[in-house]
PDB file of C-alpha atoms in Angstrom:
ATOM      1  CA  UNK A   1      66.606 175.468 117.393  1.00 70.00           C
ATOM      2  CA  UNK A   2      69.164 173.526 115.313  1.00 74.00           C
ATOM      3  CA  UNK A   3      72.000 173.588 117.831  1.00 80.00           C
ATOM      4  CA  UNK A   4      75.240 171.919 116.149  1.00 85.00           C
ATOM      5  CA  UNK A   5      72.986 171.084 112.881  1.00 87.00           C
ATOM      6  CA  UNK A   6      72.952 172.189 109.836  1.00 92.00           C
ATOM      7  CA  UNK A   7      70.557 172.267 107.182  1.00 93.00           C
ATOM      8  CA  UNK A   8      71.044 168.845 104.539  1.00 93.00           C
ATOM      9  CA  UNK A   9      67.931 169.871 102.388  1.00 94.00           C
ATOM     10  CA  UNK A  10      65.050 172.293 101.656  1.00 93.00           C
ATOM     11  CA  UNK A  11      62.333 172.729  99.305  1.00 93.00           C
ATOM     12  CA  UNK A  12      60.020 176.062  99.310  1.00 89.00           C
ATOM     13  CA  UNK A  13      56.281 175.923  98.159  1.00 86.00           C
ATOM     14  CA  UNK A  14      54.307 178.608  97.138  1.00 81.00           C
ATOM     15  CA  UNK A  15      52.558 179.089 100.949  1.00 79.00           C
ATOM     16  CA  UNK A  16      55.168 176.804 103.030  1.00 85.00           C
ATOM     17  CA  UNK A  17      59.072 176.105 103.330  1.00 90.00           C
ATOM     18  CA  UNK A  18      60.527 173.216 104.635  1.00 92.00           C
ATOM     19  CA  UNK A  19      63.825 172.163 106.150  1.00 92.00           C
ATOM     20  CA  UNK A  20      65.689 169.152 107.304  1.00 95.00           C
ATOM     21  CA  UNK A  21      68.231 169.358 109.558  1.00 95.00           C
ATOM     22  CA  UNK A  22      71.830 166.735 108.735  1.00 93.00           C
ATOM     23  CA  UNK A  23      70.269 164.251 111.181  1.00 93.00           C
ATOM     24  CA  UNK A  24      66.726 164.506 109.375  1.00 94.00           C
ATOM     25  CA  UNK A  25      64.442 166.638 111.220  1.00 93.00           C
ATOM     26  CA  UNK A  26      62.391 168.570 109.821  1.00 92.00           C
ATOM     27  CA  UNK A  27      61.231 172.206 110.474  1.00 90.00           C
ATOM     28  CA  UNK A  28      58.684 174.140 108.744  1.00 87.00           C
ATOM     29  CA  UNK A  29      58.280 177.685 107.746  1.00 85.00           C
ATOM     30  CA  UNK A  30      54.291 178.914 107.199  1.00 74.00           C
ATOM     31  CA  UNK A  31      55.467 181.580 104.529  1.00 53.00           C
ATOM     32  CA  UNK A  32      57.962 182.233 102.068  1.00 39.00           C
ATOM     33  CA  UNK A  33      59.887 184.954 102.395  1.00 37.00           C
ATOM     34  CA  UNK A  34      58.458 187.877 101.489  1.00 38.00           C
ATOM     35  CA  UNK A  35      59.618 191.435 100.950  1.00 35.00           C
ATOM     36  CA  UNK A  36      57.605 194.212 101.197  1.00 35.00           C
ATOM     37  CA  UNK A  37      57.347 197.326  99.065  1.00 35.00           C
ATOM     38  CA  UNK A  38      59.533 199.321  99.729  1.00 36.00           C
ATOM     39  CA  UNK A  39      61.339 197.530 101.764  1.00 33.00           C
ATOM     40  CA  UNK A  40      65.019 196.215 100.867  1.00 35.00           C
ATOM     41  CA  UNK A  41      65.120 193.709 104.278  1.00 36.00           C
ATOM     42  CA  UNK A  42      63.675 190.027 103.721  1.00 35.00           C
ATOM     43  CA  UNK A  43      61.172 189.524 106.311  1.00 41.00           C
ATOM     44  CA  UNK A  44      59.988 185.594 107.405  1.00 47.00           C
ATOM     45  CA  UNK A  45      56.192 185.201 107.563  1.00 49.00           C
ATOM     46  CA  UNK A  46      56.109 182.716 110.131  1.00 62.00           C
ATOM     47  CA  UNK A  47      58.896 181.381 112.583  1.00 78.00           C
ATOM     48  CA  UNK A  48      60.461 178.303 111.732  1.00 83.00           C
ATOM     49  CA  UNK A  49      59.672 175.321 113.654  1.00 84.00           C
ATOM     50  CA  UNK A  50      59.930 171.702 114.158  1.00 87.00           C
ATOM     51  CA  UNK A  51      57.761 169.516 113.209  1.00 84.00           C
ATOM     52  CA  UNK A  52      56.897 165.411 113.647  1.00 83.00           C
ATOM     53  CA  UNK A  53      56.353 163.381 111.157  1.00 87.00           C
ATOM     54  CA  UNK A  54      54.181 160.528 112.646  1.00 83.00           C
ATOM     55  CA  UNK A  55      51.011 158.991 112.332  1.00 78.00           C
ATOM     56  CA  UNK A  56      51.015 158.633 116.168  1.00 75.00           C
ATOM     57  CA  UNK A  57      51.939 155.065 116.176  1.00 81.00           C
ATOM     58  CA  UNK A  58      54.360 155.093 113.128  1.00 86.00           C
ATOM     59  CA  UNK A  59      56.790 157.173 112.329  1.00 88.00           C
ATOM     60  CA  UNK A  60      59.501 156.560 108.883  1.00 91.00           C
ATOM     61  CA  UNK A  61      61.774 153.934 108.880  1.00 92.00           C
ATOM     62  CA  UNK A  62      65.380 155.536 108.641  1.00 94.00           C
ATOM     63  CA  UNK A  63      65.904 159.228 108.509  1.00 94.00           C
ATOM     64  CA  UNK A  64      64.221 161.712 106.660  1.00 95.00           C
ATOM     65  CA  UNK A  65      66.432 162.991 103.710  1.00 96.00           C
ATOM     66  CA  UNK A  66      64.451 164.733 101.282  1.00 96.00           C
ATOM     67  CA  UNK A  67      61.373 166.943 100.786  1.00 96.00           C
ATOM     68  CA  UNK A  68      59.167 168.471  98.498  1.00 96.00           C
ATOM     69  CA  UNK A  69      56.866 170.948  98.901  1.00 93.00           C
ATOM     70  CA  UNK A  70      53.731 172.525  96.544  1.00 91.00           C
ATOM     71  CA  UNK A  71      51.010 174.686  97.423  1.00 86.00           C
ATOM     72  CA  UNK A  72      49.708 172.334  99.858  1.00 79.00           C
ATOM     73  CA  UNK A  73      51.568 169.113  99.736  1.00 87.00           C
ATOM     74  CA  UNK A  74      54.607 168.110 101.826  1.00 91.00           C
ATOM     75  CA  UNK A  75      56.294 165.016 100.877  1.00 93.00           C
ATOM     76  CA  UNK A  76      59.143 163.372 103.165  1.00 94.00           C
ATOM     77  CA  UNK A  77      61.318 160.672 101.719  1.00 95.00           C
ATOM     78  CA  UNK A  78      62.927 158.273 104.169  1.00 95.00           C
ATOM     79  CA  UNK A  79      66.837 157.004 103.790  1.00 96.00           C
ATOM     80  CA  UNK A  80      64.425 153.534 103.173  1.00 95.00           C
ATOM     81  CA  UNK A  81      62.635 154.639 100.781  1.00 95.00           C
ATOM     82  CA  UNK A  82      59.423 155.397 102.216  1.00 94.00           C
ATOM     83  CA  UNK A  83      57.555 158.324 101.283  1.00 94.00           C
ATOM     84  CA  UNK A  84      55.130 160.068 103.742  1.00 92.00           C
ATOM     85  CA  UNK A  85      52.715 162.774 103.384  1.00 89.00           C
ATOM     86  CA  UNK A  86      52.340 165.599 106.147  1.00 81.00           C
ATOM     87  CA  UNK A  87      49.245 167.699 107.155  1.00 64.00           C
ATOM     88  CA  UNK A  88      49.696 171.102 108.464  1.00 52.00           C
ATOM     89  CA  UNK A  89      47.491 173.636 110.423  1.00 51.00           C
ATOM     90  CA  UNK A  90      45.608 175.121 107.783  1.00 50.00           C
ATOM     91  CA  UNK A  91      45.160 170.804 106.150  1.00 50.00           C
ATOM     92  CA  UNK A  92      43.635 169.930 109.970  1.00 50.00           C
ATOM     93  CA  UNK A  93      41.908 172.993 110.100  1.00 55.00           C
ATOM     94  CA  UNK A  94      39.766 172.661 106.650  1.00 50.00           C
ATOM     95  CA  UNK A  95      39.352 168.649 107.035  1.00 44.00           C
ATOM     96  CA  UNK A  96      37.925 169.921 110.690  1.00 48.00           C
ATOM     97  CA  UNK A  97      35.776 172.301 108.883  1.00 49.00           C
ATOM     98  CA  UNK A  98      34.714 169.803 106.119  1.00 44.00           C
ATOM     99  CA  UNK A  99      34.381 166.682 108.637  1.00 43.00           C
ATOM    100  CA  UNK A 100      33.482 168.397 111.677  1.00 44.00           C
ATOM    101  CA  UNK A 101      36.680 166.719 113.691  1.00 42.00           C
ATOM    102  CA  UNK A 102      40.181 166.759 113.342  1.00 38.00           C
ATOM    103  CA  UNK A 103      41.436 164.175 111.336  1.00 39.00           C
ATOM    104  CA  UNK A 104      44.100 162.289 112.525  1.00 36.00           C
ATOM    105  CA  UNK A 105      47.094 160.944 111.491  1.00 34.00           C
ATOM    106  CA  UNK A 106      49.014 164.231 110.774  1.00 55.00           C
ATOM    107  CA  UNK A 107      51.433 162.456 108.693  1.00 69.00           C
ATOM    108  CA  UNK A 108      50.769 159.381 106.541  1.00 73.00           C
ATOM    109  CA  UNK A 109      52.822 156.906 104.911  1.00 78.00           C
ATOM    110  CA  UNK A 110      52.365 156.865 100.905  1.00 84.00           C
ATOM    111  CA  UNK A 111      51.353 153.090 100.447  1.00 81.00           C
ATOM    112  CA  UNK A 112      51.574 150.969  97.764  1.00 84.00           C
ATOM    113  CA  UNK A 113      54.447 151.821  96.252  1.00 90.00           C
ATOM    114  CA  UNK A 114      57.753 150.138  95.717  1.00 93.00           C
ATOM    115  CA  UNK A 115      60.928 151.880  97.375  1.00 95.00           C
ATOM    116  CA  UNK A 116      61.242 155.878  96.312  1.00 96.00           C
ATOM    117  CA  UNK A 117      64.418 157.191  94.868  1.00 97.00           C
ATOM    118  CA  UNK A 118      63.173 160.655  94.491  1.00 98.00           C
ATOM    119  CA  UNK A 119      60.243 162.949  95.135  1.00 97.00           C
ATOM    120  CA  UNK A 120      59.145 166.711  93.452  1.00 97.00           C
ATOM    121  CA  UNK A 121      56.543 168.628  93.345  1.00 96.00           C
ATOM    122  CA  UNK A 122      54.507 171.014  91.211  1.00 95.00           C
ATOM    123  CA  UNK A 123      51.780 173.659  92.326  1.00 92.00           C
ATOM    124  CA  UNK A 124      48.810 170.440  92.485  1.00 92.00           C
ATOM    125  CA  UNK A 125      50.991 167.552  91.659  1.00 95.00           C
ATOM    126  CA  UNK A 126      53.696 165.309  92.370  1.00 96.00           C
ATOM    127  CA  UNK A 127      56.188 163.290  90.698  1.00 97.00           C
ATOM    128  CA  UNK A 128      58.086 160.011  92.110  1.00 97.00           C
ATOM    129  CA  UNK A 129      60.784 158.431  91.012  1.00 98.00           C
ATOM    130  CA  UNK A 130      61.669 155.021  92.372  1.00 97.00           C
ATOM    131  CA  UNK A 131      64.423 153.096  92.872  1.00 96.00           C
ATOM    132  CA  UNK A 132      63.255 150.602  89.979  1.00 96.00           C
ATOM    133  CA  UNK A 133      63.106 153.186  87.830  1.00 97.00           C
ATOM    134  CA  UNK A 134      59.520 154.041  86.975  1.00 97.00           C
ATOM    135  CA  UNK A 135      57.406 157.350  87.645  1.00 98.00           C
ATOM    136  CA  UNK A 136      54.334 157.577  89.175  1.00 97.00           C
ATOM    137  CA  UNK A 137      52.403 160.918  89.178  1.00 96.00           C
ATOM    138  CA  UNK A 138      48.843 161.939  91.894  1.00 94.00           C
ATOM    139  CA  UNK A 139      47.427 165.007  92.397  1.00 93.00           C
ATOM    140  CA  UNK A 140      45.240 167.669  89.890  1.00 92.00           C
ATOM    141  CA  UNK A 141      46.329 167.702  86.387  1.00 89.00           C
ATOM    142  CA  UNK A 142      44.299 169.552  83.974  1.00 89.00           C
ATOM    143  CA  UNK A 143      46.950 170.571  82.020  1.00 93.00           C
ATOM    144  CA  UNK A 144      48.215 166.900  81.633  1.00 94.00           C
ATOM    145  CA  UNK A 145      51.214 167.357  83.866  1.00 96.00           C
ATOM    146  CA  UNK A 146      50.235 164.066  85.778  1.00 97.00           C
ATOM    147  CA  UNK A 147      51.000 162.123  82.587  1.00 96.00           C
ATOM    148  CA  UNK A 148      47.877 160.181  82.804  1.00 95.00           C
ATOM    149  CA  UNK A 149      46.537 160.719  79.662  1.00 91.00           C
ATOM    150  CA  UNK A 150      42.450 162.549  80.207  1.00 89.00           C
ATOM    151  CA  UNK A 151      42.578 161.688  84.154  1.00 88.00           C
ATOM    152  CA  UNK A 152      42.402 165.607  85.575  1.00 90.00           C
ATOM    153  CA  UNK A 153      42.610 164.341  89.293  1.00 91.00           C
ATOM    154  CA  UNK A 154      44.257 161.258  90.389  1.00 90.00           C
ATOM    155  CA  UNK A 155      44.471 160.907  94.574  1.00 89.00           C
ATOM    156  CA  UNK A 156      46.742 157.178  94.494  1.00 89.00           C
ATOM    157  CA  UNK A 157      49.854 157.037  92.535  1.00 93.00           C
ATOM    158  CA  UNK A 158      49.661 156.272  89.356  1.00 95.00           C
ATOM    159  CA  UNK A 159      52.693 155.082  86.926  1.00 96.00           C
ATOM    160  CA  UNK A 160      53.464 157.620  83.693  1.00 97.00           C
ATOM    161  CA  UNK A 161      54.070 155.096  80.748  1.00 96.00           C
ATOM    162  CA  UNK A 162      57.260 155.771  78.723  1.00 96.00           C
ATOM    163  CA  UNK A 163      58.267 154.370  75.715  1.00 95.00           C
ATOM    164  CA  UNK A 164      60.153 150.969  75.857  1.00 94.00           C
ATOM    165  CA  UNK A 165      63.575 152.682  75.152  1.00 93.00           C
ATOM    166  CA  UNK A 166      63.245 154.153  78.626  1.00 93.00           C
ATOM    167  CA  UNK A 167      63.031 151.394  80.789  1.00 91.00           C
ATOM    168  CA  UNK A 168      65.140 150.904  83.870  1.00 93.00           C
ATOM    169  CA  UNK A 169      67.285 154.031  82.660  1.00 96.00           C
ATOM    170  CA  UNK A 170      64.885 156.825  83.754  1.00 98.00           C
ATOM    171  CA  UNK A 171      67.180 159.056  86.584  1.00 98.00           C
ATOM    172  CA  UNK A 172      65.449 162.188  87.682  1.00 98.00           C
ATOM    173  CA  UNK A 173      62.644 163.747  87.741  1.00 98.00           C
ATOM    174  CA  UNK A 174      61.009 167.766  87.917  1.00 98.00           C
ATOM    175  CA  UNK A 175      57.774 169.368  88.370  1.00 97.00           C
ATOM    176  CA  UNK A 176      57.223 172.592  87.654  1.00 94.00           C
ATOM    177  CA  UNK A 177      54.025 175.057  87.707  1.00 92.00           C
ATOM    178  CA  UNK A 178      51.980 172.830  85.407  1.00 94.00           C
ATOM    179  CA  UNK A 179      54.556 170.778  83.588  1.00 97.00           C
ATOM    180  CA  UNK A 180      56.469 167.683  84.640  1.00 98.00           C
ATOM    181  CA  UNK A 181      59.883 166.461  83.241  1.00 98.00           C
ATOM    182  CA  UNK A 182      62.031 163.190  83.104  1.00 98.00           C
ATOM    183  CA  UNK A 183      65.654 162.379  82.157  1.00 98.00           C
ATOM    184  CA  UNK A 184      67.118 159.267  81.191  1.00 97.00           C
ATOM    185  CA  UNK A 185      70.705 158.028  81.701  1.00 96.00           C
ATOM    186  CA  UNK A 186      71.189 158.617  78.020  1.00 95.00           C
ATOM    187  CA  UNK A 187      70.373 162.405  78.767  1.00 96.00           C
ATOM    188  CA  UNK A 188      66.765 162.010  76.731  1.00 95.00           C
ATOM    189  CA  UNK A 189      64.572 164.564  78.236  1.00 97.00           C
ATOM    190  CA  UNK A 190      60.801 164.230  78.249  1.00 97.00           C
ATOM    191  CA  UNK A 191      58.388 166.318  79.441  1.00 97.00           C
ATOM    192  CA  UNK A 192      54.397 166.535  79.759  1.00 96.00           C
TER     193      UNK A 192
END
């Protein structure tokens, strides 16, 4: 499947993995691995495969060089800075269910927001970092992990206010379960 590539990067989700190969392409996994009782050998839920990640006219400037992965959200970033949302099997399948069609694109460009510098993700929610510096935060919050103050649910990027100490020298980001962290240059860490 990979030939002479290797794997550059991975993230695993709680129902998905994904890969990218060193010339960015991606593959998905549909399940963790998972060991069963008993059982000492890792087993692979799902066969890896490649996927495309294209809105059928578009597909990222650059190559993919980074991913991260939730329950249900798959974020590519692109070596330009784009960041694009993918839709999987079971996505199609429920907006099919909900809508009564398939809804097409299967991948989407994130728009509106300046060039990305890094992308996580928590179980509901994701964290960007861009290449300015600032954090923005979308998904389901209700623990305050967006960083959004009362908003629970917030589909569009939003930006997480920091004090003014922490401008232009935020560097990474982390999502975790229900919690969301920052780090500044000055190794500050803050977390929500």
């Amino acid at each position: 499947l990979l030939g002479d590539e290797q794997i550059s990067h991975f993230c695993a989700g709680r129902n998905h993995s994904v890969f990218l190969s060193s010339t960015g392409r991606p593959f998905i996994s549909g399940g963790l691995p998972a060991a069963e009782p008993g059982v000492s050998k890792v087993t692979s839920t799902q066969a890896v495969r490649e996927i495309h990640v294209t809105d059928g006219s578009e597909e990222p400037e650059g190559r993919l060089v980074a991913v991260a992965v939730g329950e249900s959200q798959t974020f590519f970033l692109s070596s330009e800075g784009e960041l694009w949302s993918w839709l999987g099997e079971e996505d199609r399948q429920e907006r099919r269910r909900i809508l009564g069609h398939f809804q097409r694109p299967t991948a989407r460009a994130v728009l509106g927001l300046p060039r990305v510098a890094e992308v996580t993700c928590g179980l509901h929610h994701t964290l960007i970092l861009t290449e300015e510096r600032k954090i923005f935060s979308f998904g389901a919050g209700s623990l305050g992990q967006l960083g959004l103050g009362p908003c629970r649910r917030c589909p569009t990027p939003s930006q997480v206010m920091f004090p003014p100490q922490c401008d232009g020298c935020l560097c990474g980001i982390a999502a975790g379960f229900a919690s969301s962290f920052a780090v500044t240059e000055q190794g500050w860490v803050y977390s929500w």
